[in-house]
Amino acid sequence: MIEEYWSDVLIYSVEFTARGDSNATGRIFRKHLVFPIGVAREDVFHLVPVYFNNIAEVLHVDEVIDGLFLKSNNL
C-alpha cells in the first residue's frame, strides 16, 4: 500500500567545486541530493556535472540514507 503514495529514494551528500570567473578561484559547495533507488554512488560523480552548470570537479559523494518521496499525483 505504501508504494501507491511513496517512491523509494537515496539521499547522497555531494561536495563539488564550481568554476569561478577568470580572476577567481572556484567555490566549494556541499549539497544533499535525492536520487531514485538504483542510482549508484559512482553514477552521481557523472550526473552532477550533467545537471548543474559550471562544475569543475565532484570531490566527494557519500550515501547518507534512504528515504521516501511523496508521489506528485498525491499532492
mmCIF file of N, CA, C and O in Angstrom:
data_model
loop_
_atom_site.group_PDB
_atom_site.id
_atom_site.type_symbol
_atom_site.label_atom_id
_atom_site.label_comp_id
_atom_site.label_asym_id
_atom_site.label_seq_id
_atom_site.Cartn_x
_atom_site.Cartn_y
_atom_site.Cartn_z
ATOM 1 N N MET A 1 0.814 -1.197 0.000
ATOM 2 C CA MET A 1 0.000 0.000 0.000
ATOM 3 C C MET A 1 0.859 1.263 0.000
ATOM 4 O O MET A 1 0.494 2.263 -0.586
ATOM 5 N N ILE A 2 2.008 1.213 0.654
ATOM 6 C CA ILE A 2 2.869 2.389 0.728
ATOM 7 C C ILE A 2 3.363 2.810 -0.651
ATOM 8 O O ILE A 2 3.544 3.995 -0.928
ATOM 9 N N GLU A 3 3.568 1.837 -1.555
ATOM 10 C CA GLU A 3 4.058 2.144 -2.897
ATOM 11 C C GLU A 3 3.065 2.966 -3.709
ATOM 12 O O GLU A 3 3.438 3.597 -4.692
ATOM 13 N N GLU A 4 1.824 2.963 -3.309
ATOM 14 C CA GLU A 4 0.798 3.748 -4.000
ATOM 15 C C GLU A 4 1.045 5.251 -3.828
ATOM 16 O O GLU A 4 0.743 6.040 -4.716
ATOM 17 N N TYR A 5 1.611 5.647 -2.699
ATOM 18 C CA TYR A 5 1.781 7.058 -2.377
ATOM 19 C C TYR A 5 3.234 7.529 -2.360
ATOM 20 O O TYR A 5 3.492 8.715 -2.471
ATOM 21 N N TRP A 6 4.171 6.597 -2.209
ATOM 22 C CA TRP A 6 5.569 6.970 -1.998
ATOM 23 C C TRP A 6 6.494 6.232 -2.955
ATOM 24 O O TRP A 6 6.250 5.097 -3.306
ATOM 25 N N SER A 7 7.611 6.898 -3.318
ATOM 26 C CA SER A 7 8.681 6.293 -4.114
ATOM 27 C C SER A 7 9.935 6.208 -3.247
ATOM 28 O O SER A 7 10.239 7.146 -2.491
ATOM 29 N N ASP A 8 10.673 5.112 -3.367
ATOM 30 C CA ASP A 8 11.936 4.968 -2.648
ATOM 31 C C ASP A 8 13.004 5.840 -3.294
ATOM 32 O O ASP A 8 13.080 5.941 -4.521
ATOM 33 N N VAL A 9 13.824 6.484 -2.468
ATOM 34 C CA VAL A 9 14.904 7.330 -2.961
ATOM 35 C C VAL A 9 16.157 7.093 -2.124
ATOM 36 O O VAL A 9 16.095 6.552 -1.022
ATOM 37 N N LEU A 10 17.296 7.521 -2.666
ATOM 38 C CA LEU A 10 18.565 7.556 -1.946
ATOM 39 C C LEU A 10 18.988 9.010 -1.802
ATOM 40 O O LEU A 10 18.842 9.796 -2.743
ATOM 41 N N ILE A 11 19.516 9.351 -0.646
ATOM 42 C CA ILE A 11 19.983 10.714 -0.405
ATOM 43 C C ILE A 11 21.500 10.667 -0.267
ATOM 44 O O ILE A 11 22.037 9.918 0.565
ATOM 45 N N TYR A 12 22.172 11.442 -1.118
ATOM 46 C CA TYR A 12 23.630 11.495 -1.127
ATOM 47 C C TYR A 12 24.091 12.876 -0.675
ATOM 48 O O TYR A 12 23.480 13.890 -1.016
ATOM 49 N N SER A 13 25.188 12.892 0.068
ATOM 50 C CA SER A 13 25.874 14.135 0.387
ATOM 51 C C SER A 13 26.958 14.307 -0.677
ATOM 52 O O SER A 13 27.801 13.431 -0.857
ATOM 53 N N VAL A 14 26.911 15.436 -1.384
ATOM 54 C CA VAL A 14 27.813 15.653 -2.518
ATOM 55 C C VAL A 14 28.587 16.950 -2.307
ATOM 56 O O VAL A 14 28.006 17.977 -1.950
ATOM 57 N N GLU A 15 29.882 16.886 -2.521
ATOM 58 C CA GLU A 15 30.739 18.069 -2.447
ATOM 59 C C GLU A 15 31.374 18.275 -3.815
ATOM 60 O O GLU A 15 31.928 17.329 -4.391
ATOM 61 N N PHE A 16 31.250 19.504 -4.343
ATOM 62 C CA PHE A 16 31.788 19.778 -5.673
ATOM 63 C C PHE A 16 32.274 21.212 -5.756
ATOM 64 O O PHE A 16 31.915 22.051 -4.929
ATOM 65 N N THR A 17 33.121 21.469 -6.738
ATOM 66 C CA THR A 17 33.601 22.830 -6.975
ATOM 67 C C THR A 17 32.984 23.356 -8.258
ATOM 68 O O THR A 17 32.773 22.609 -9.216
ATOM 69 N N ALA A 18 32.698 24.640 -8.241
ATOM 70 C CA ALA A 18 32.164 25.316 -9.421
ATOM 71 C C ALA A 18 33.245 26.232 -9.975
ATOM 72 O O ALA A 18 34.037 26.807 -9.218
ATOM 73 N N ARG A 19 33.292 26.350 -11.280
ATOM 74 C CA ARG A 19 34.265 27.248 -11.918
ATOM 75 C C ARG A 19 33.925 28.688 -11.559
ATOM 76 O O ARG A 19 32.782 29.109 -11.627
ATOM 77 N N GLY A 20 34.951 29.440 -11.217
ATOM 78 C CA GLY A 20 34.765 30.854 -10.914
ATOM 79 C C GLY A 20 35.022 31.692 -12.150
ATOM 80 O O GLY A 20 35.231 31.185 -13.249
ATOM 81 N N ASP A 21 35.010 32.995 -11.969
ATOM 82 C CA ASP A 21 35.400 33.908 -13.048
ATOM 83 C C ASP A 21 36.859 33.653 -13.389
ATOM 84 O O ASP A 21 37.574 32.974 -12.665
ATOM 85 N N SER A 22 37.316 34.240 -14.460
ATOM 86 C CA SER A 22 38.703 34.032 -14.872
ATOM 87 C C SER A 22 39.688 34.528 -13.808
ATOM 88 O O SER A 22 40.808 34.046 -13.723
ATOM 89 N N ASN A 23 39.274 35.470 -12.974
ATOM 90 C CA ASN A 23 40.147 36.015 -11.932
ATOM 91 C C ASN A 23 39.925 35.361 -10.568
ATOM 92 O O ASN A 23 40.667 35.621 -9.642
ATOM 93 N N ALA A 24 38.890 34.555 -10.448
ATOM 94 C CA ALA A 24 38.534 34.000 -9.139
ATOM 95 C C ALA A 24 38.724 32.486 -9.125
ATOM 96 O O ALA A 24 38.640 31.824 -10.155
ATOM 97 N N THR A 25 38.966 31.971 -7.957
ATOM 98 C CA THR A 25 39.029 30.523 -7.812
ATOM 99 C C THR A 25 37.619 29.990 -7.618
ATOM 100 O O THR A 25 36.713 30.722 -7.204
ATOM 101 N N GLY A 26 37.434 28.726 -7.907
ATOM 102 C CA GLY A 26 36.112 28.123 -7.772
ATOM 103 C C GLY A 26 35.689 27.978 -6.326
ATOM 104 O O GLY A 26 36.513 27.910 -5.418
ATOM 105 N N ARG A 27 34.396 27.956 -6.109
ATOM 106 C CA ARG A 27 33.833 27.782 -4.776
ATOM 107 C C ARG A 27 33.500 26.322 -4.542
ATOM 108 O O ARG A 27 33.148 25.598 -5.465
ATOM 109 N N ILE A 28 33.569 25.909 -3.298
ATOM 110 C CA ILE A 28 33.176 24.551 -2.917
ATOM 111 C C ILE A 28 31.743 24.591 -2.405
ATOM 112 O O ILE A 28 31.379 25.443 -1.591
ATOM 113 N N PHE A 29 30.927 23.656 -2.896
ATOM 114 C CA PHE A 29 29.534 23.532 -2.477
ATOM 115 C C PHE A 29 29.321 22.156 -1.863
ATOM 116 O O PHE A 29 29.911 21.170 -2.308
ATOM 117 N N ARG A 30 28.473 22.098 -0.859
ATOM 118 C CA ARG A 30 28.067 20.836 -0.242
ATOM 119 C C ARG A 30 26.539 20.800 -0.255
ATOM 120 O O ARG A 30 25.897 21.687 0.308
ATOM 121 N N LYS A 31 25.995 19.775 -0.895
ATOM 122 C CA LYS A 31 24.537 19.655 -1.025
ATOM 123 C C LYS A 31 24.108 18.230 -0.740
ATOM 124 O O LYS A 31 24.858 17.279 -0.977
ATOM 125 N N HIS A 32 22.880 18.079 -0.264
ATOM 126 C CA HIS A 32 22.253 16.767 -0.183
ATOM 127 C C HIS A 32 21.363 16.646 -1.415
ATOM 128 O O HIS A 32 20.492 17.493 -1.645
ATOM 129 N N LEU A 33 21.604 15.616 -2.203
ATOM 130 C CA LEU A 33 20.856 15.411 -3.441
ATOM 131 C C LEU A 33 20.084 14.103 -3.352
ATOM 132 O O LEU A 33 20.581 13.116 -2.814
ATOM 133 N N VAL A 34 18.885 14.103 -3.919
ATOM 134 C CA VAL A 34 17.984 12.956 -3.854
ATOM 135 C C VAL A 34 17.908 12.302 -5.227
ATOM 136 O O VAL A 34 17.668 12.983 -6.232
ATOM 137 N N PHE A 35 18.098 10.982 -5.251
ATOM 138 C CA PHE A 35 18.063 10.205 -6.489
ATOM 139 C C PHE A 35 17.157 8.997 -6.304
ATOM 140 O O PHE A 35 16.996 8.490 -5.190
ATOM 141 N N PRO A 36 16.588 8.491 -7.399
ATOM 142 C CA PRO A 36 15.798 7.259 -7.309
ATOM 143 C C PRO A 36 16.685 6.086 -6.887
ATOM 144 O O PRO A 36 17.895 6.084 -7.134
ATOM 145 N N ILE A 37 16.076 5.106 -6.256
ATOM 146 C CA ILE A 37 16.789 3.870 -5.917
ATOM 147 C C ILE A 37 17.385 3.306 -7.203
ATOM 148 O O ILE A 37 16.762 3.337 -8.261
ATOM 149 N N GLY A 38 18.584 2.810 -7.118
ATOM 150 C CA GLY A 38 19.243 2.248 -8.294
ATOM 151 C C GLY A 38 20.340 3.133 -8.847
ATOM 152 O O GLY A 38 21.168 2.683 -9.636
ATOM 153 N N VAL A 39 20.365 4.417 -8.450
ATOM 154 C CA VAL A 39 21.446 5.301 -8.873
ATOM 155 C C VAL A 39 22.610 5.068 -7.914
ATOM 156 O O VAL A 39 22.518 5.385 -6.724
ATOM 157 N N ALA A 40 23.683 4.500 -8.429
ATOM 158 C CA ALA A 40 24.839 4.156 -7.606
ATOM 159 C C ALA A 40 25.681 5.386 -7.297
ATOM 160 O O ALA A 40 25.642 6.384 -8.030
ATOM 161 N N ARG A 41 26.456 5.281 -6.250
ATOM 162 C CA ARG A 41 27.359 6.362 -5.835
ATOM 163 C C ARG A 41 28.247 6.788 -6.990
ATOM 164 O O ARG A 41 28.458 7.978 -7.227
ATOM 165 N N GLU A 42 28.781 5.839 -7.720
ATOM 166 C CA GLU A 42 29.670 6.138 -8.851
ATOM 167 C C GLU A 42 28.939 6.926 -9.940
ATOM 168 O O GLU A 42 29.542 7.761 -10.616
ATOM 169 N N ASP A 43 27.655 6.670 -10.112
ATOM 170 C CA ASP A 43 26.865 7.387 -11.117
ATOM 171 C C ASP A 43 26.710 8.863 -10.751
ATOM 172 O O ASP A 43 26.637 9.723 -11.626
ATOM 173 N N VAL A 44 26.641 9.162 -9.464
ATOM 174 C CA VAL A 44 26.442 10.544 -9.013
ATOM 175 C C VAL A 44 27.613 11.419 -9.458
ATOM 176 O O VAL A 44 27.424 12.568 -9.857
ATOM 177 N N PHE A 45 28.828 10.872 -9.443
ATOM 178 C CA PHE A 45 30.000 11.629 -9.898
ATOM 179 C C PHE A 45 29.815 12.118 -11.335
ATOM 180 O O PHE A 45 30.272 13.192 -11.696
ATOM 181 N N HIS A 46 29.134 11.322 -12.156
ATOM 182 C CA HIS A 46 28.930 11.676 -13.564
ATOM 183 C C HIS A 46 27.662 12.509 -13.785
ATOM 184 O O HIS A 46 27.603 13.301 -14.717
ATOM 185 N N LEU A 47 26.663 12.319 -12.930
ATOM 186 C CA LEU A 47 25.387 13.019 -13.116
ATOM 187 C C LEU A 47 25.432 14.481 -12.673
ATOM 188 O O LEU A 47 24.775 15.333 -13.279
ATOM 189 N N VAL A 48 26.172 14.783 -11.639
ATOM 190 C CA VAL A 48 26.205 16.156 -11.116
ATOM 191 C C VAL A 48 26.648 17.155 -12.186
ATOM 192 O O VAL A 48 25.977 18.169 -12.402
ATOM 193 N N PRO A 49 27.745 16.919 -12.915
ATOM 194 C CA PRO A 49 28.132 17.893 -13.949
ATOM 195 C C PRO A 49 27.131 17.992 -15.107
ATOM 196 O O PRO A 49 27.072 19.010 -15.786
ATOM 197 N N VAL A 50 26.337 16.963 -15.299
ATOM 198 C CA VAL A 50 25.336 16.995 -16.374
ATOM 199 C C VAL A 50 24.182 17.928 -16.012
ATOM 200 O O VAL A 50 23.690 18.664 -16.861
ATOM 201 N N TYR A 51 23.779 17.927 -14.739
ATOM 202 C CA TYR A 51 22.579 18.656 -14.338
ATOM 203 C C TYR A 51 22.844 19.952 -13.582
ATOM 204 O O TYR A 51 21.901 20.653 -13.202
ATOM 205 N N PHE A 52 24.112 20.278 -13.316
ATOM 206 C CA PHE A 52 24.495 21.566 -12.748
ATOM 207 C C PHE A 52 25.433 22.244 -13.733
ATOM 208 O O PHE A 52 26.226 21.589 -14.405
ATOM 209 N N ASN A 53 25.388 23.565 -13.803
ATOM 210 C CA ASN A 53 26.269 24.328 -14.694
ATOM 211 C C ASN A 53 27.599 24.627 -14.017
ATOM 212 O O ASN A 53 27.658 24.807 -12.810
ATOM 213 N N ASN A 54 28.636 24.733 -14.833
ATOM 214 C CA ASN A 54 29.951 25.206 -14.397
ATOM 215 C C ASN A 54 30.599 24.367 -13.302
ATOM 216 O O ASN A 54 31.302 24.887 -12.441
ATOM 217 N N ILE A 55 30.402 23.075 -13.322
ATOM 218 C CA ILE A 55 31.031 22.205 -12.333
ATOM 219 C C ILE A 55 32.458 21.903 -12.779
ATOM 220 O O ILE A 55 32.689 21.396 -13.873
ATOM 221 N N ALA A 56 33.409 22.213 -11.914
ATOM 222 C CA ALA A 56 34.811 21.927 -12.214
ATOM 223 C C ALA A 56 35.147 20.489 -11.841
ATOM 224 O O ALA A 56 35.797 19.777 -12.608
ATOM 225 N N GLU A 57 34.680 20.052 -10.656
ATOM 226 C CA GLU A 57 35.017 18.712 -10.193
ATOM 227 C C GLU A 57 34.059 18.294 -9.084
ATOM 228 O O GLU A 57 33.692 19.098 -8.229
ATOM 229 N N VAL A 58 33.670 17.032 -9.102
ATOM 230 C CA VAL A 58 32.924 16.450 -7.988
ATOM 231 C C VAL A 58 33.968 15.843 -7.061
ATOM 232 O O VAL A 58 34.706 14.939 -7.448
ATOM 233 N N LEU A 59 34.036 16.365 -5.857
ATOM 234 C CA LEU A 59 35.097 15.982 -4.929
ATOM 235 C C LEU A 59 34.755 14.761 -4.092
ATOM 236 O O LEU A 59 35.612 13.916 -3.821
ATOM 237 N N HIS A 60 33.496 14.677 -3.670
ATOM 238 C CA HIS A 60 33.132 13.633 -2.722
ATOM 239 C C HIS A 60 31.647 13.314 -2.856
ATOM 240 O O HIS A 60 30.823 14.213 -2.985
ATOM 241 N N VAL A 61 31.320 12.026 -2.795
ATOM 242 C CA VAL A 61 29.930 11.578 -2.778
ATOM 243 C C VAL A 61 29.801 10.531 -1.679
ATOM 244 O O VAL A 61 30.573 9.569 -1.636
ATOM 245 N N ASP A 62 28.840 10.716 -0.791
ATOM 246 C CA ASP A 62 28.628 9.781 0.299
ATOM 247 C C ASP A 62 27.134 9.523 0.436
ATOM 248 O O ASP A 62 26.335 10.462 0.487
ATOM 249 N N GLU A 63 26.752 8.243 0.486
ATOM 250 C CA GLU A 63 25.346 7.908 0.684
ATOM 251 C C GLU A 63 24.977 8.202 2.126
ATOM 252 O O GLU A 63 25.625 7.733 3.057
ATOM 253 N N VAL A 64 23.962 9.014 2.324
ATOM 254 C CA VAL A 64 23.559 9.421 3.664
ATOM 255 C C VAL A 64 22.517 8.453 4.215
ATOM 256 O O VAL A 64 22.691 7.888 5.290
ATOM 257 N N ILE A 65 21.439 8.254 3.469
ATOM 258 C CA ILE A 65 20.325 7.451 3.963
ATOM 259 C C ILE A 65 19.356 7.192 2.810
ATOM 260 O O ILE A 65 19.390 7.882 1.796
ATOM 261 N N ASP A 66 18.525 6.207 2.978
ATOM 262 C CA ASP A 66 17.433 6.024 2.024
ATOM 263 C C ASP A 66 16.222 6.769 2.565
ATOM 264 O O ASP A 66 16.166 7.126 3.735
ATOM 265 N N GLY A 67 15.274 7.046 1.682
ATOM 266 C CA GLY A 67 14.112 7.811 2.109
ATOM 267 C C GLY A 67 12.895 7.520 1.251
ATOM 268 O O GLY A 67 12.927 6.642 0.374
ATOM 269 N N LEU A 68 11.855 8.264 1.493
ATOM 270 C CA LEU A 68 10.613 8.156 0.721
ATOM 271 C C LEU A 68 10.271 9.522 0.146
ATOM 272 O O LEU A 68 10.438 10.544 0.806
ATOM 273 N N PHE A 69 9.760 9.513 -1.083
ATOM 274 C CA PHE A 69 9.368 10.737 -1.762
ATOM 275 C C PHE A 69 7.897 10.634 -2.112
ATOM 276 O O PHE A 69 7.464 9.665 -2.736
ATOM 277 N N LEU A 70 7.112 11.644 -1.720
ATOM 278 C CA LEU A 70 5.683 11.636 -1.992
ATOM 279 C C LEU A 70 5.440 11.789 -3.478
ATOM 280 O O LEU A 70 5.944 12.717 -4.106
ATOM 281 N N LYS A 71 4.686 10.868 -4.057
ATOM 282 C CA LYS A 71 4.389 10.936 -5.494
ATOM 283 C C LYS A 71 3.520 12.157 -5.794
ATOM 284 O O LYS A 71 2.631 12.514 -5.012
ATOM 285 N N SER A 72 3.781 12.805 -6.922
ATOM 286 C CA SER A 72 3.110 14.067 -7.250
ATOM 287 C C SER A 72 1.600 13.925 -7.427
ATOM 288 O O SER A 72 0.870 14.884 -7.224
ATOM 289 N N ASN A 73 1.120 12.757 -7.815
ATOM 290 C CA ASN A 73 -0.327 12.599 -8.007
ATOM 291 C C ASN A 73 -1.072 12.552 -6.673
ATOM 292 O O ASN A 73 -2.287 12.479 -6.654
ATOM 293 N N ASN A 74 -0.340 12.624 -5.543
ATOM 294 C CA ASN A 74 -0.973 12.615 -4.222
ATOM 295 C C ASN A 74 -0.943 13.990 -3.556
ATOM 296 O O ASN A 74 -1.258 14.107 -2.381
ATOM 297 N N LEU A 75 -0.543 15.013 -4.293
ATOM 298 C CA LEU A 75 -0.491 16.356 -3.703
ATOM 299 C C LEU A 75 -1.802 17.070 -3.879
ATOM 300 O O LEU A 75 -2.536 16.910 -4.764
#
